[in-house]
Short mmCIF file of C-alpha atoms in Angstrom, two decimals:
data_model
loop_
_atom_site.label_atom_id
_atom_site.label_comp_id
_atom_site.label_asym_id
_atom_site.label_seq_id
_atom_site.Cartn_x
_atom_site.Cartn_y
_atom_site.Cartn_z
CA GLN A 1 133.65 111.24 116.04
CA VAL A 2 130.46 112.45 115.00
CA GLN A 3 130.09 110.18 111.56
CA LEU A 4 127.18 107.89 109.81
CA VAL A 5 128.24 104.60 108.27
CA GLU A 6 125.88 102.82 105.87
CA SER A 7 126.11 99.25 104.85
CA GLY A 8 123.89 96.52 103.34
CA GLY A 9 124.58 97.45 99.69
CA GLY A 10 124.51 95.22 96.77
CA SER A 11 123.57 93.82 93.84
CA VAL A 12 119.85 92.25 93.67
CA GLN A 13 117.95 91.14 90.96
CA THR A 14 114.03 92.82 90.01
CA GLY A 15 111.48 92.12 92.90
CA GLY A 16 114.26 91.35 94.70
CA SER A 17 114.94 92.93 98.65
CA LEU A 18 118.06 94.23 100.76
CA ARG A 19 117.87 96.24 104.08
CA LEU A 20 120.38 99.20 104.57
CA SER A 21 121.97 100.04 107.85
CA CYS A 22 123.27 103.32 108.88
CA VAL A 23 125.20 103.18 112.31
CA ALA A 24 125.67 106.98 114.05
CA SER A 25 128.35 107.70 116.67
CA GLY A 26 129.18 110.72 118.27
CA PHE A 27 126.37 111.18 118.60
CA THR A 28 122.49 109.79 119.52
CA ALA A 29 120.54 109.60 116.74
CA SER A 30 117.21 109.02 118.34
CA THR A 31 117.07 112.57 118.71
CA ARG A 32 117.35 113.85 115.43
CA CYS A 33 115.72 113.75 111.97
CA LEU A 34 117.11 111.05 110.08
CA GLY A 35 116.91 110.40 106.33
CA TRP A 36 118.16 108.53 103.44
CA PHE A 37 119.00 109.55 100.49
CA ARG A 38 119.96 108.37 97.18
CA GLN A 39 121.60 109.59 93.91
CA ALA A 40 122.27 107.74 90.08
CA PRO A 41 124.42 108.56 88.26
CA GLY A 42 123.86 111.84 86.11
CA LYS A 43 120.66 112.33 88.52
CA GLU A 44 120.33 114.68 91.42
CA ARG A 45 120.60 113.51 95.43
CA GLU A 46 116.78 112.86 96.21
CA GLY A 47 115.40 111.52 99.39
CA VAL A 48 113.60 108.05 100.05
CA ALA A 49 112.66 108.73 103.46
CA ALA A 50 112.77 110.36 106.74
CA ILE A 51 111.79 108.95 110.24
CA ASP A 52 112.38 111.71 113.23
CA ARG A 53 112.28 111.82 116.98
CA ALA A 54 108.58 110.75 117.75
CA GLY A 55 109.00 108.10 114.98
CA ILE A 56 106.69 110.11 112.31
CA VAL A 57 107.78 108.95 108.55
CA LYS A 58 107.86 110.25 105.30
CA TYR A 59 108.46 108.56 102.12
CA ALA A 60 108.98 109.42 98.90
CA ASP A 61 105.94 108.50 96.62
CA SER A 62 108.56 106.64 93.96
CA VAL A 63 109.50 104.33 97.13
CA LYS A 64 105.82 104.20 99.22
CA GLY A 65 104.76 100.80 100.24
CA ARG A 66 107.99 98.98 98.97
CA PHE A 67 110.28 100.88 101.38
CA THR A 68 110.22 101.06 105.40
CA ILE A 69 112.53 103.49 106.78
CA SER A 70 113.15 101.75 110.94
CA ARG A 71 115.49 103.03 113.88
CA ASP A 72 117.05 100.74 116.80
CA ASN A 73 117.68 103.60 119.28
CA ALA A 74 119.36 101.23 121.15
CA LYS A 75 121.84 100.42 118.86
CA ASN A 76 121.87 103.87 117.34
CA ALA A 77 120.90 102.80 114.06
CA LEU A 78 118.91 103.59 111.28
CA TYR A 79 117.53 100.65 108.31
CA LEU A 80 116.30 100.96 105.39
CA GLN A 81 114.34 97.69 104.18
CA MET A 82 114.12 97.79 100.56
CA ASN A 83 111.51 95.33 98.86
CA SER A 84 110.13 94.97 95.19
CA LEU A 85 113.01 96.88 94.26
CA LYS A 86 113.01 98.01 90.51
CA PRO A 87 115.93 98.82 88.35
CA GLU A 88 115.28 102.66 88.94
CA ASP A 89 116.37 102.34 92.55
CA THR A 90 119.55 101.41 91.59
CA ALA A 91 121.84 104.39 92.77
CA MET A 92 124.20 105.19 95.59
CA TYR A 93 122.36 104.79 99.14
CA TYR A 94 123.07 107.38 101.76
CA CYS A 95 122.03 108.32 105.37
CA ALA A 96 121.92 111.61 106.89
CA SER A 97 120.91 113.78 109.92
CA LYS A 98 119.97 117.23 110.48
CA THR A 99 121.31 119.28 113.36
CA GLY A 100 121.07 117.70 116.84
CA SER A 101 118.57 120.91 117.70
CA VAL A 102 116.32 119.42 114.93
CA ALA A 103 114.67 116.84 116.36
CA TYR A 104 111.52 116.74 113.64
CA CYS A 105 111.71 115.85 110.49
CA PHE A 106 108.74 117.63 109.48
CA GLY A 107 108.23 115.94 105.59
CA ASP A 108 110.91 116.96 104.95
CA LEU A 109 113.14 115.42 102.28
CA ALA A 110 115.12 117.98 100.65
CA PRO A 111 118.94 116.87 101.13
CA MET A 112 120.13 120.26 101.13
CA ASN A 113 118.26 120.60 104.92
CA TYR A 114 120.74 118.01 106.05
CA VAL A 115 124.02 118.23 107.24
CA LEU A 116 125.78 115.47 108.49
CA TRP A 117 126.55 112.52 105.70
CA GLY A 118 127.33 109.18 105.35
CA ARG A 119 129.88 107.95 102.18
CA GLY A 120 126.73 105.72 100.69
CA THR A 121 126.26 102.15 99.79
CA GLN A 122 125.79 101.06 96.21
CA ILE A 123 122.66 99.52 95.64
CA THR A 124 122.34 97.66 91.87
CA VAL A 125 119.10 96.33 90.72
CA SER A 126 119.51 94.26 87.28
CA SER A 127 116.09 92.81 85.08
#
């Protein structure tokens, strides 16, 4: 079964850190463009970070310097290390991939261009 499963969410205070994981099954994640997205209540889903087959990464301006996206090909997994968390980072976080024929992201963080989605994991940052 082709799927993505996120984990690692939770509650943290401002300035804290969390690491999200996303495990892929049914396909080889390293061959695709993968991304992290988030959606806060009442807001549209937005792109946070993406990484492609070549390891080229792209970050949203709001998380640049605080979040790091990485991949472990041996584990078929995607990660998001989040440091210096702020209350405005509170959201449901999702990992997603483009289709199997798209190995490169070309800096694309538009949710509409990603086709396979996990169910999400909640991050709550309190002040």
